[in-house]
């Protein structure tokens, strides 16, 4: 560690500031990991999502998200990384409330809720899982989950959220890394959008998400699958009642499967298998949904480990009726105003 000496002007003002200690492994103000950490990863030329690159660890060759916290966390856990390159001394400061010492007047009325760890645990568990974590997404989820939201409000905020989700799902379908020149003569690089895509919706709720995908990329081909549960049986197994897919499904670079809710994963697995039977490679399927839960994600990735999933949120569990909790209710009924 090195110590910075205070400037001479500071001493002349009549006070002596405390020396500033610089720790080599502390993050910079930009949030990027320090250079000693970045040098242990190399570029893969691919993106995890529209704003985050995929890097590869030089020690174990595992692909890691390019975010600072992901790189640091991977180096700590990488069994093949030597001890001298593992991050140490990274501060984990937590903000202290201003009135931490005073007793709140609402104490006892609203017990503190346990933090939801489903999102972080599932993201680290599955490398092909993309979770949208932005302030905009969280704010829109607040309105969608509020039972007091009217049909007009729910549809408005759902459309805004699904537009963001559609863009991220389309970004997950990119294949080609491109370098372009801007009007100012500067170079810019990134993943080029891909329009050789087939978007397949699971009727009916999936049609709402399909509309947003078409608005983002009008050139996509469209397919439809109708799957309903057999309510006459105790297992309530999903049954495919209708499927209309474009011919020559193997000619598409990627196939987007669209369904806002992923609960048990039964309907999604049925649809995925139908796509595979139509000639689509498992690795070429991108499943986009608004809300998922660990049980459904485990079921999908256990059966189809190469599939890609893009979701805007993960809730902790299912209740006895197999509804996602805390959830947002029946997405199709609230969106199409068919609630009783």
XYZ file of C-alpha atoms in Angstrom:
340
model
C 0.000 0.000 0.000
C 1.106 3.558 -0.680
C 0.359 6.736 1.258
C -0.411 10.016 -0.471
C 1.063 13.087 1.169
C -1.319 16.028 1.590
C -0.817 19.017 -0.675
C 1.260 21.898 0.645
C -1.646 24.320 0.365
C -3.632 22.217 2.828
C -0.939 22.568 5.492
C -0.808 26.310 5.029
C -4.526 26.616 5.779
C -3.941 25.636 9.379
C -5.016 21.999 9.426
C -3.419 18.730 8.507
C -5.711 16.304 6.643
C -5.481 12.610 7.308
C -3.373 10.620 4.846
C -5.335 8.740 2.181
C -4.636 5.030 2.049
C -4.879 3.437 -1.373
C -5.574 -0.274 -1.534
C -4.623 -1.833 -4.880
C -7.676 -4.100 -4.925
C -10.285 -1.432 -4.207
C -12.686 -0.648 -7.023
C -12.521 2.659 -8.806
C -15.347 5.180 -8.711
C -16.628 3.822 -12.030
C -17.346 0.434 -10.456
C -14.894 -1.363 -12.749
C -12.548 -3.909 -11.214
C -8.910 -2.837 -10.906
C -6.469 -3.708 -13.664
C -4.836 -6.576 -11.679
C -8.214 -8.356 -11.811
C -9.138 -7.606 -15.425
C -5.879 -9.011 -16.783
C -6.909 -12.508 -15.712
C -9.814 -12.521 -18.188
C -9.895 -12.399 -21.969
C -12.636 -11.361 -24.366
C -14.906 -13.960 -25.973
C -16.297 -11.564 -28.582
C -19.821 -12.272 -27.332
C -22.322 -10.445 -25.134
C -24.248 -11.697 -22.089
C -26.817 -9.002 -22.788
C -27.002 -5.663 -24.561
C -24.736 -3.894 -22.064
C -22.511 -6.620 -20.603
C -19.753 -8.540 -22.368
C -18.841 -12.169 -21.751
C -15.248 -12.705 -20.643
C -13.307 -15.950 -20.192
C -11.177 -16.819 -17.186
C -7.587 -17.587 -18.188
C -7.254 -20.181 -15.426
C -10.368 -22.363 -15.798
C -11.652 -21.152 -19.217
C -15.102 -20.508 -17.744
C -17.163 -17.691 -19.250
C -18.031 -14.936 -16.787
C -20.167 -11.820 -16.972
C -18.025 -8.728 -17.487
C -19.465 -6.943 -14.457
C -16.968 -5.999 -11.772
C -18.658 -7.952 -8.998
C -18.867 -11.067 -11.188
C -15.161 -10.980 -12.064
C -14.125 -10.490 -8.453
C -16.463 -13.204 -7.229
C -15.219 -15.668 -9.833
C -11.566 -15.135 -8.925
C -12.413 -15.784 -5.290
C -14.109 -19.096 -6.149
C -11.927 -20.295 -9.035
C -10.135 -23.419 -7.828
C -7.435 -23.166 -10.489
C -6.538 -19.551 -9.752
C -3.372 -19.111 -7.648
C -3.756 -17.476 -4.250
C -1.732 -14.417 -5.220
C -4.321 -13.307 -7.800
C -7.380 -13.663 -5.576
C -8.946 -10.304 -4.630
C -8.335 -9.240 -1.046
C -9.149 -6.151 0.921
C -12.251 -5.244 -1.078
C -14.442 -3.137 1.120
C -18.002 -4.178 1.817
C -19.366 -1.023 3.343
C -23.045 -0.871 4.099
C -24.867 2.394 4.330
C -26.042 3.207 7.838
C -29.473 4.816 8.171
C -29.412 8.338 9.520
C -31.688 7.465 12.421
C -30.218 4.056 13.121
C -29.880 4.819 16.810
C -33.403 6.106 17.281
C -36.438 3.896 17.684
C -38.893 4.115 14.817
C -42.502 4.982 15.601
C -43.590 2.129 13.342
C -41.482 -0.495 15.090
C -43.428 -3.684 15.598
C -46.160 -2.833 13.096
C -44.310 -3.889 9.953
C -41.737 -6.610 10.651
C -38.757 -6.574 8.344
C -39.054 -8.954 5.408
C -36.326 -11.409 4.602
C -34.339 -10.361 1.535
C -35.087 -12.343 -1.610
C -31.982 -14.249 -2.662
C -33.647 -16.174 -5.492
C -32.346 -13.824 -8.177
C -28.677 -13.920 -7.196
C -28.638 -17.651 -6.472
C -30.271 -18.602 -9.771
C -28.070 -16.248 -11.806
C -24.934 -17.833 -10.399
C -26.375 -21.323 -10.850
C -27.184 -21.093 -14.565
C -24.850 -19.434 -17.053
C -27.555 -19.241 -19.759
C -29.908 -17.235 -17.542
C -30.244 -13.474 -18.062
C -32.099 -11.462 -15.409
C -32.970 -7.833 -16.078
C -31.992 -5.815 -13.021
C -32.532 -2.110 -13.595
C -34.400 0.634 -11.784
C -36.879 0.864 -14.659
C -37.737 -2.841 -14.476
C -38.179 -2.758 -10.708
C -40.394 0.318 -10.877
C -42.635 -1.250 -13.520
C -42.922 -4.437 -11.464
C -44.266 -2.415 -8.554
C -47.187 -1.256 -10.679
C -47.818 -4.691 -12.194
C -47.900 -6.408 -8.812
C -50.192 -3.862 -7.169
C -53.649 -5.448 -6.940
C -55.182 -1.966 -7.052
C -53.865 -1.320 -10.572
C -56.719 -1.051 -13.048
C -56.763 -2.917 -16.338
C -55.620 0.192 -18.196
C -52.770 0.753 -15.747
C -51.700 -2.885 -15.812
C -51.670 -2.994 -19.610
C -49.755 0.275 -19.893
C -46.989 -0.754 -17.518
C -46.934 -4.326 -18.836
C -46.369 -3.049 -22.374
C -43.504 -0.857 -21.191
C -41.886 -3.733 -19.322
C -42.369 -6.196 -22.170
C -40.796 -3.726 -24.599
C -37.638 -3.732 -22.480
C -37.796 -7.517 -22.200
C -38.286 -7.871 -25.960
C -35.190 -5.784 -26.681
C -33.082 -7.864 -24.297
C -34.436 -11.117 -25.722
C -33.593 -9.969 -29.244
C -30.136 -8.953 -28.032
C -29.679 -12.515 -26.767
C -30.262 -13.680 -30.349
C -27.327 -11.740 -31.782
C -24.567 -13.766 -33.429
C -22.286 -11.401 -35.324
C -19.725 -9.054 -33.799
C -19.475 -5.926 -35.938
C -17.238 -2.858 -36.154
C -18.739 0.296 -37.662
C -17.628 3.873 -38.230
C -19.686 6.731 -36.824
C -20.393 10.013 -38.694
C -17.635 11.619 -36.619
C -15.081 9.185 -38.047
C -14.740 7.205 -34.821
C -14.864 3.442 -34.514
C -17.654 1.663 -32.613
C -18.077 -2.068 -32.059
C -20.773 -4.376 -30.731
C -23.124 -7.197 -31.594
C -25.130 -6.649 -34.779
C -28.933 -7.195 -34.497
C -30.167 -10.411 -36.064
C -33.491 -10.506 -37.933
C -33.378 -14.161 -39.014
C -35.541 -15.046 -36.025
C -38.795 -16.885 -35.456
C -40.915 -15.698 -32.517
C -43.263 -18.354 -31.122
C -45.872 -17.342 -28.551
C -47.682 -19.628 -26.132
C -51.300 -18.516 -26.499
C -52.866 -16.438 -24.909
C -50.633 -14.462 -22.573
C -47.623 -14.953 -24.832
C -49.351 -12.965 -27.576
C -48.941 -9.788 -25.522
C -45.178 -10.283 -25.465
C -45.202 -11.210 -29.149
C -46.668 -7.804 -30.024
C -43.712 -6.052 -28.414
C -41.201 -8.291 -30.207
C -42.818 -7.473 -33.561
C -42.713 -3.752 -32.760
C -38.983 -4.068 -32.096
C -38.269 -6.293 -35.109
C -41.096 -6.398 -37.701
C -39.186 -8.866 -39.903
C -39.502 -11.810 -37.503
C -41.501 -14.857 -38.521
C -44.301 -15.874 -36.164
C -45.487 -19.175 -34.737
C -48.291 -20.051 -32.305
C -48.695 -22.820 -29.734
C -51.805 -23.394 -27.605
C -51.169 -25.407 -24.449
C -53.708 -25.964 -21.683
C -53.772 -28.086 -18.564
C -56.007 -31.124 -18.368
C -58.216 -30.116 -15.443
C -59.962 -33.506 -15.453
C -56.890 -35.213 -13.998
C -55.206 -34.774 -10.640
C -51.808 -34.153 -12.244
C -53.231 -31.428 -14.530
C -50.659 -32.240 -17.176
C -50.263 -29.775 -20.068
C -51.697 -30.781 -23.443
C -50.856 -29.248 -26.822
C -54.152 -28.347 -28.508
C -52.800 -26.333 -31.433
C -49.453 -25.566 -33.039
C -48.737 -23.546 -36.165
C -45.067 -23.036 -36.967
C -43.387 -21.653 -40.084
C -41.981 -24.253 -42.491
C -38.266 -25.029 -42.396
C -37.737 -24.088 -38.756
C -34.114 -25.192 -39.101
C -33.330 -22.170 -41.303
C -33.717 -19.667 -38.449
C -30.659 -18.573 -36.496
C -32.656 -18.286 -33.280
C -36.179 -19.106 -32.093
C -37.780 -16.880 -29.453
C -40.277 -18.699 -27.230
C -42.590 -16.225 -25.494
C -44.664 -16.734 -22.347
C -44.903 -14.105 -19.578
C -45.058 -16.561 -16.659
C -42.774 -19.478 -15.769
C -44.201 -21.313 -12.754
C -43.836 -25.104 -12.763
C -42.357 -25.168 -16.255
C -44.747 -27.835 -17.543
C -46.173 -25.825 -20.445
C -42.782 -24.385 -21.350
C -41.174 -27.838 -21.484
C -43.978 -29.041 -23.735
C -43.435 -26.102 -26.093
C -39.652 -26.502 -26.097
C -39.923 -30.182 -26.965
C -42.294 -29.317 -29.801
C -39.720 -26.881 -31.206
C -36.947 -29.462 -30.923
C -39.127 -32.040 -32.682
C -39.536 -29.464 -35.468
C -35.783 -29.431 -36.021
C -34.740 -26.488 -33.830
C -31.491 -27.035 -31.948
C -31.803 -26.700 -28.180
C -29.007 -24.116 -28.016
C -30.857 -21.930 -30.559
C -33.947 -21.443 -28.363
C -34.296 -18.266 -26.286
C -37.176 -18.374 -23.800
C -38.385 -14.918 -22.696
C -40.742 -14.355 -19.781
C -41.736 -11.551 -17.441
C -41.725 -13.517 -14.191
C -40.147 -16.831 -13.207
C -39.512 -18.889 -10.080
C -36.716 -21.296 -9.086
C -38.889 -24.402 -9.466
C -39.697 -23.600 -13.080
C -36.128 -22.608 -13.926
C -34.765 -25.815 -12.404
C -37.261 -27.880 -14.389
C -36.339 -26.192 -17.682
C -32.567 -26.263 -17.272
C -32.588 -29.834 -15.965
C -34.391 -31.023 -19.089
C -32.785 -28.595 -21.560
C -29.453 -27.314 -20.191
C -28.436 -25.543 -23.422
C -31.502 -23.328 -23.679
C -31.261 -19.585 -22.980
C -33.746 -17.829 -20.680
C -34.317 -14.079 -20.365
C -36.563 -12.924 -17.517
C -37.282 -9.626 -15.792
C -37.714 -11.048 -12.278
C -37.504 -14.215 -10.188
C -39.864 -14.736 -7.250
C -38.889 -17.091 -4.415
C -41.528 -19.824 -4.516
C -44.854 -21.348 -5.535
C -47.811 -21.680 -3.190
C -50.030 -24.747 -2.745
C -52.030 -23.811 -5.841
C -48.823 -23.542 -7.910
C -49.069 -19.764 -8.199
C -45.881 -17.708 -8.108
C -45.467 -15.844 -4.804
C -45.497 -12.890 -4.351
C -46.354 -12.924 -8.056
C -48.738 -10.623 -9.903
C -51.855 -12.739 -10.433
C -53.076 -14.223 -13.710
C -51.137 -12.302 -16.342
C -53.486 -13.078 -19.228
C -56.643 -12.198 -17.314
C -55.244 -8.906 -16.050
C -53.790 -7.926 -19.424
C -56.877 -8.804 -21.484
C -59.350 -7.687 -18.787
C -61.054 -11.053 -18.375
C -60.909 -11.205 -14.577
C -64.123 -12.087 -12.767
